[in-house]
Structure formats: structure tokens, C-alpha cells
Amino acid sequence: MKLAELQSFIRDARAPLRITGHGSKDFYGEALQGEPLSTQSLHGVTAYEPSELFVSALAGTPLAEVEALLAQHRQRLAFEPPRFGGRGTVGGMVAAGLSGPSRAALGSVRDHLLGAVLVNGKGELLSFGGTVMKNVAGFDVSRALAGSLGQLGLITEVTLKVLPLPAATATLRFEFDQAAALMALNRWGGEPLPIEASAWWDGALLLRLAGAEAAVGAAARKLGGDLIPAEMATPFWTGLRDQSDEFFVGAERAVAGGARLWRLSLPSTTPELKLHGEQLIEWGGAQRWVVTPLPPAAVREAAASAGGHATLFRALDKGCGVFAPLSPPLAAIHKRLKASFDPHGVFNPGRLYPEL
């Protein structure tokens, strides 16, 4: 359907609609409900100015297509959104709000979102933001769409900040247990080092350095560790970004057997969490993946006691709720936003929270 047809379809909707692209993130969030409303007809890059560091694309455009265009000009989406087998779309990327290994150093999807166009629950076309960071007209509204899981409207087009590829990169490997890795990450985080990404799992800590060649070389010499050849390092970081590496493959098998995969957001200084199961740590200690059969209350309590929260990322049974419960003031804000953009409750009912 063309945009005008989509607007008319939404205005005439008599039942809830489930916004979908290629379905790569159907597993994420609460249970899917409603009649499918595809974004695949909204396809193509609508504007790209390499010298101005922005790109605009329609929501159904495959993420791989946008990144291939950026690569021709040695540019990238610096927040490294997961592509889930190459099926991810631009609209789904923003709606899910997921970022990859470089998020702690370079920012999240929300930080790179300059503007957006969406159709609200009344079928009206709304435009927010612009093409530069200093244009703040409607800026916060467009950023509110990141991670909204389609609850506020049908995203039809987004404008994103892009960054140049780094001149040099290097990956270092260290043999550390979890406690030692966290201590090292927090120590290095206070130093002027070009650390772009980190990952600890199964006794090994990997760091990705990125920036000017001289800076990367000096940091590598200072930090030590084992230098991993690029032909081995690149597939590792790609697998981590797309959640296709060994940890996530094992996590999917464990989930099929009844375990749960949790995504914990914590202060980076949080010491080792003594939770039963496999753990993978990213973002300098701020993001921790945990595969465990522990009761949901135990995982959430551990995260909350450390000043963070836990999201149920993958599970066969999501009856405990996917996202951390909202405080009454935050719940009220969510409900007001939903009512403002989608007064008839047309879009993705219950996908973020059952009551929305």
C-alpha cells in the first residue's frame, strides 16, 4: 500500500493493528496481537548527504541496504543496530531501540535519531525533528519513538545521524575472570583510551579500539593483551552485534529447553552478579546478558538491588512480564503518550506493557 492508502486503512480500522516489517524482532516484547500492517511497501532511501552526515529512509527499507550505501562513502550507523539475519528494517530498528557493541562509546539509536515521520491512530501524518542535531523542533518527540515498539504510531520515515568509519581498529584479548574484567573495564573507562566496544564471556575479555591510527596503536601498546587478527575479530564483533555468535546460539538452545535470556541494564560499576547461569557482559559492564532457569523475581531483584533493571529478552513463557514494572508516575506518562498519539488503541496493543 502507498502512504495515502495506509493512512486510509488506519482511519478505517475496526480492530487492532500489528505493525510489522520482515518480522525479525517478533520475539521481542509482549505477545503479538492484531491484524498485520506491513511496512514493506515503504521502501527506499529518500535523502543522503555524506558531507552533512545524515541519511533518511522509509520504514520498510532493509537495514542492510542503508548500510551498504553508507559503506560506499566510508560511513556507518555508529550504534550498530542488530540485523537479526539481515532481515531487519529501518522502522523496526527504531521501534525496537536496540543497539550493538559500540553503544556505550558512541550512543544509542535514540541518540542518533534526528527526525521521524509517522501516522498516528487517527490516520494523520506527523513530522518531527530535522536533519541536524541542533534542530530541536520536535526533536524529543522523534526520540520518544525509539524503543516504543510501535505503540505510538506507524513510523513511515526516519532521519539518522551517520558517522565516518574509524581510520584504524584493533581488537585485544585478555584472560580475566568476571570480577577482574569488570575492575579492568572500570579502570580503563576513566582513562583517555579509544575503547569503542567490549565483551566478556567465559573467562575472556575482548576490547575493540577505534580511532586515529596513532591513538589506536598507542592504546594497544599500553593495554597489552593479545592482538586478534582482523579476519578473526571482525566476525566476532559482527556475530555479537547480530546476536548470532556462540553465546546467543547457546542461549536460544537453552530457551528452547525452558531457560530464559535476560538483558540487564546496570551501572557499569556494579560488581559481579552471582546469578546461576551463563553471563555475557558488554558496554563496559553496563549491559549484562544472563541465561538462567532462575525464577524471574530473583533476576529482577538482583538487577534492582544494583540500581538497574532486567528485561526478559527471550523465553517460551512471558507470563512474568517482559519489561520491568513501571512506577506509577512513569506508567501515567506512558498512558498519556499512548492516548495522545493513538487514542483508539489501534497500534500494537499490549506489545510494550499489557495495559497499553
PDB file of C-alpha atoms in Angstrom, residues 155-281:
ATOM      1  CA  ILE A 155       6.719   5.068  11.618  1.00  0.00           C
ATOM      2  CA  THR A 156       6.939   5.822   7.890  1.00  0.00           C
ATOM      3  CA  GLU A 157      10.340   7.530   7.573  1.00  0.00           C
ATOM      4  CA  VAL A 158      13.324   8.298   9.784  1.00  0.00           C
ATOM      5  CA  THR A 159      16.391  10.511   9.545  1.00  0.00           C
ATOM      6  CA  LEU A 160      19.561   9.313  11.223  1.00  0.00           C
ATOM      7  CA  LYS A 161      22.940  10.789  12.003  1.00  0.00           C
ATOM      8  CA  VAL A 162      25.801   8.866  10.397  1.00  0.00           C
ATOM      9  CA  LEU A 163      29.497   8.876  11.260  1.00  0.00           C
ATOM     10  CA  PRO A 164      32.699   8.143   9.317  1.00  0.00           C
ATOM     11  CA  LEU A 165      34.309   4.752   9.669  1.00  0.00           C
ATOM     12  CA  PRO A 166      37.305   4.907  12.004  1.00  0.00           C
ATOM     13  CA  ALA A 167      40.726   5.224  10.399  1.00  0.00           C
ATOM     14  CA  ALA A 168      42.015   2.271  12.396  1.00  0.00           C
ATOM     15  CA  THR A 169      40.724  -0.507  14.644  1.00  0.00           C
ATOM     16  CA  ALA A 170      42.319  -3.205  16.769  1.00  0.00           C
ATOM     17  CA  THR A 171      40.914  -5.972  18.970  1.00  0.00           C
ATOM     18  CA  LEU A 172      42.729  -7.090  22.120  1.00  0.00           C
ATOM     19  CA  ARG A 173      42.043 -10.231  24.143  1.00  0.00           C
ATOM     20  CA  PHE A 174      42.686 -10.695  27.878  1.00  0.00           C
ATOM     21  CA  GLU A 175      42.318 -13.755  30.098  1.00  0.00           C
ATOM     22  CA  PHE A 176      40.190 -12.454  33.017  1.00  0.00           C
ATOM     23  CA  ASP A 177      37.532 -13.860  35.265  1.00  0.00           C
ATOM     24  CA  GLN A 178      34.381 -11.759  35.534  1.00  0.00           C
ATOM     25  CA  ALA A 179      35.409  -9.805  38.620  1.00  0.00           C
ATOM     26  CA  ALA A 180      38.822  -8.914  37.177  1.00  0.00           C
ATOM     27  CA  ALA A 181      37.276  -7.967  33.832  1.00  0.00           C
ATOM     28  CA  LEU A 182      34.822  -5.573  35.474  1.00  0.00           C
ATOM     29  CA  MET A 183      37.578  -3.957  37.518  1.00  0.00           C
ATOM     30  CA  ALA A 184      39.718  -3.501  34.396  1.00  0.00           C
ATOM     31  CA  LEU A 185      36.851  -2.085  32.357  1.00  0.00           C
ATOM     32  CA  ASN A 186      36.020   0.491  35.004  1.00  0.00           C
ATOM     33  CA  ARG A 187      39.663   1.445  35.422  1.00  0.00           C
ATOM     34  CA  TRP A 188      40.170   1.869  31.680  1.00  0.00           C
ATOM     35  CA  GLY A 189      36.861   3.716  31.397  1.00  0.00           C
ATOM     36  CA  GLY A 190      38.374   6.559  33.417  1.00  0.00           C
ATOM     37  CA  GLU A 191      41.351   6.894  31.080  1.00  0.00           C
ATOM     38  CA  PRO A 192      41.558   8.639  27.668  1.00  0.00           C
ATOM     39  CA  LEU A 193      41.601   5.409  25.670  1.00  0.00           C
ATOM     40  CA  PRO A 194      39.854   4.858  22.302  1.00  0.00           C
ATOM     41  CA  ILE A 195      37.802   1.883  23.528  1.00  0.00           C
ATOM     42  CA  GLU A 196      34.782   1.532  21.248  1.00  0.00           C
ATOM     43  CA  ALA A 197      33.413  -1.827  22.404  1.00  0.00           C
ATOM     44  CA  SER A 198      34.000  -4.533  24.995  1.00  0.00           C
ATOM     45  CA  ALA A 199      32.724  -8.026  25.624  1.00  0.00           C
ATOM     46  CA  TRP A 200      33.431 -10.538  28.383  1.00  0.00           C
ATOM     47  CA  TRP A 201      32.330 -14.162  28.285  1.00  0.00           C
ATOM     48  CA  ASP A 202      33.694 -17.462  29.546  1.00  0.00           C
ATOM     49  CA  GLY A 203      36.933 -16.120  31.001  1.00  0.00           C
ATOM     50  CA  ALA A 204      37.929 -13.853  28.117  1.00  0.00           C
ATOM     51  CA  LEU A 205      37.616 -10.084  27.750  1.00  0.00           C
ATOM     52  CA  LEU A 206      37.810  -8.550  24.275  1.00  0.00           C
ATOM     53  CA  LEU A 207      38.272  -4.833  23.622  1.00  0.00           C
ATOM     54  CA  ARG A 208      37.806  -3.077  20.313  1.00  0.00           C
ATOM     55  CA  LEU A 209      39.876   0.064  19.887  1.00  0.00           C
ATOM     56  CA  ALA A 210      38.905   2.533  17.154  1.00  0.00           C
ATOM     57  CA  GLY A 211      40.056   5.959  16.035  1.00  0.00           C
ATOM     58  CA  ALA A 212      43.159   7.558  14.612  1.00  0.00           C
ATOM     59  CA  GLU A 213      45.897   5.085  13.758  1.00  0.00           C
ATOM     60  CA  ALA A 214      48.381   6.650  16.185  1.00  0.00           C
ATOM     61  CA  ALA A 215      45.863   6.629  19.050  1.00  0.00           C
ATOM     62  CA  VAL A 216      44.862   3.013  18.453  1.00  0.00           C
ATOM     63  CA  GLY A 217      48.482   1.903  18.243  1.00  0.00           C
ATOM     64  CA  ALA A 218      49.475   3.734  21.423  1.00  0.00           C
ATOM     65  CA  ALA A 219      46.495   2.327  23.342  1.00  0.00           C
ATOM     66  CA  ALA A 220      47.213  -1.212  22.177  1.00  0.00           C
ATOM     67  CA  ARG A 221      50.799  -0.958  23.382  1.00  0.00           C
ATOM     68  CA  LYS A 222      49.705   0.475  26.728  1.00  0.00           C
ATOM     69  CA  LEU A 223      46.986  -2.083  27.403  1.00  0.00           C
ATOM     70  CA  GLY A 224      48.824  -5.177  26.277  1.00  0.00           C
ATOM     71  CA  GLY A 225      46.835  -8.351  25.838  1.00  0.00           C
ATOM     72  CA  ASP A 226      46.801 -10.476  22.692  1.00  0.00           C
ATOM     73  CA  LEU A 227      46.183  -8.710  19.378  1.00  0.00           C
ATOM     74  CA  ILE A 228      43.466 -10.565  17.451  1.00  0.00           C
ATOM     75  CA  PRO A 229      43.861 -10.565  13.637  1.00  0.00           C
ATOM     76  CA  ALA A 230      41.193  -8.542  11.830  1.00  0.00           C
ATOM     77  CA  GLU A 231      39.983 -11.596   9.910  1.00  0.00           C
ATOM     78  CA  MET A 232      39.058 -13.181  13.253  1.00  0.00           C
ATOM     79  CA  ALA A 233      37.991 -10.045  15.128  1.00  0.00           C
ATOM     80  CA  THR A 234      35.512  -8.774  12.523  1.00  0.00           C
ATOM     81  CA  PRO A 235      33.335 -11.937  12.518  1.00  0.00           C
ATOM     82  CA  PHE A 236      33.333 -11.914  16.316  1.00  0.00           C
ATOM     83  CA  TRP A 237      32.024  -8.349  16.609  1.00  0.00           C
ATOM     84  CA  THR A 238      29.562  -8.927  13.766  1.00  0.00           C
ATOM     85  CA  GLY A 239      28.216 -12.032  15.492  1.00  0.00           C
ATOM     86  CA  LEU A 240      27.919 -10.174  18.780  1.00  0.00           C
ATOM     87  CA  ARG A 241      26.114  -7.294  17.086  1.00  0.00           C
ATOM     88  CA  ASP A 242      23.661  -9.555  15.236  1.00  0.00           C
ATOM     89  CA  GLN A 243      23.254 -11.926  18.199  1.00  0.00           C
ATOM     90  CA  SER A 244      24.385 -14.866  16.087  1.00  0.00           C
ATOM     91  CA  ASP A 245      27.598 -15.737  17.931  1.00  0.00           C
ATOM     92  CA  GLU A 246      28.206 -18.753  20.163  1.00  0.00           C
ATOM     93  CA  PHE A 247      26.727 -17.225  23.314  1.00  0.00           C
ATOM     94  CA  PHE A 248      23.408 -16.314  21.684  1.00  0.00           C
ATOM     95  CA  VAL A 249      23.161 -19.586  19.754  1.00  0.00           C
ATOM     96  CA  GLY A 250      23.613 -21.409  23.060  1.00  0.00           C
ATOM     97  CA  ALA A 251      21.089 -19.094  24.691  1.00  0.00           C
ATOM     98  CA  GLU A 252      18.446 -19.968  22.099  1.00  0.00           C
ATOM     99  CA  ARG A 253      19.009 -23.667  22.753  1.00  0.00           C
ATOM    100  CA  ALA A 254      18.695 -23.073  26.493  1.00  0.00           C
ATOM    101  CA  VAL A 255      15.497 -21.065  25.989  1.00  0.00           C
ATOM    102  CA  ALA A 256      14.049 -23.930  23.945  1.00  0.00           C
ATOM    103  CA  GLY A 257      14.732 -26.114  26.981  1.00  0.00           C
ATOM    104  CA  GLY A 258      12.879 -23.795  29.358  1.00  0.00           C
ATOM    105  CA  ALA A 259      15.544 -21.282  30.463  1.00  0.00           C
ATOM    106  CA  ARG A 260      15.203 -17.525  29.928  1.00  0.00           C
ATOM    107  CA  LEU A 261      17.521 -14.974  28.342  1.00  0.00           C
ATOM    108  CA  TRP A 262      17.598 -11.735  30.317  1.00  0.00           C
ATOM    109  CA  ARG A 263      19.074  -8.377  29.342  1.00  0.00           C
ATOM    110  CA  LEU A 264      20.192  -6.438  32.423  1.00  0.00           C
ATOM    111  CA  SER A 265      20.869  -2.700  32.335  1.00  0.00           C
ATOM    112  CA  LEU A 266      23.089  -1.778  35.272  1.00  0.00           C
ATOM    113  CA  PRO A 267      25.527   0.884  36.449  1.00  0.00           C
ATOM    114  CA  SER A 268      28.835  -0.088  34.843  1.00  0.00           C
ATOM    115  CA  THR A 269      30.490  -0.163  38.287  1.00  0.00           C
ATOM    116  CA  THR A 270      28.204  -2.960  39.507  1.00  0.00           C
ATOM    117  CA  PRO A 271      30.369  -5.855  40.734  1.00  0.00           C
ATOM    118  CA  GLU A 272      29.888  -9.431  39.607  1.00  0.00           C
ATOM    119  CA  LEU A 273      26.314 -10.657  39.993  1.00  0.00           C
ATOM    120  CA  LYS A 274      26.210 -14.116  41.498  1.00  0.00           C
ATOM    121  CA  LEU A 275      23.410 -15.420  39.298  1.00  0.00           C
ATOM    122  CA  HIS A 276      23.220 -19.055  38.242  1.00  0.00           C
ATOM    123  CA  GLY A 277      23.737 -19.459  34.506  1.00  0.00           C
ATOM    124  CA  GLU A 278      25.830 -18.119  31.634  1.00  0.00           C
ATOM    125  CA  GLN A 279      26.638 -14.394  31.522  1.00  0.00           C
ATOM    126  CA  LEU A 280      27.956 -12.155  28.768  1.00  0.00           C
ATOM    127  CA  ILE A 281      28.952  -8.584  29.614  1.00  0.00           C
TER     128      ILE A 281
END
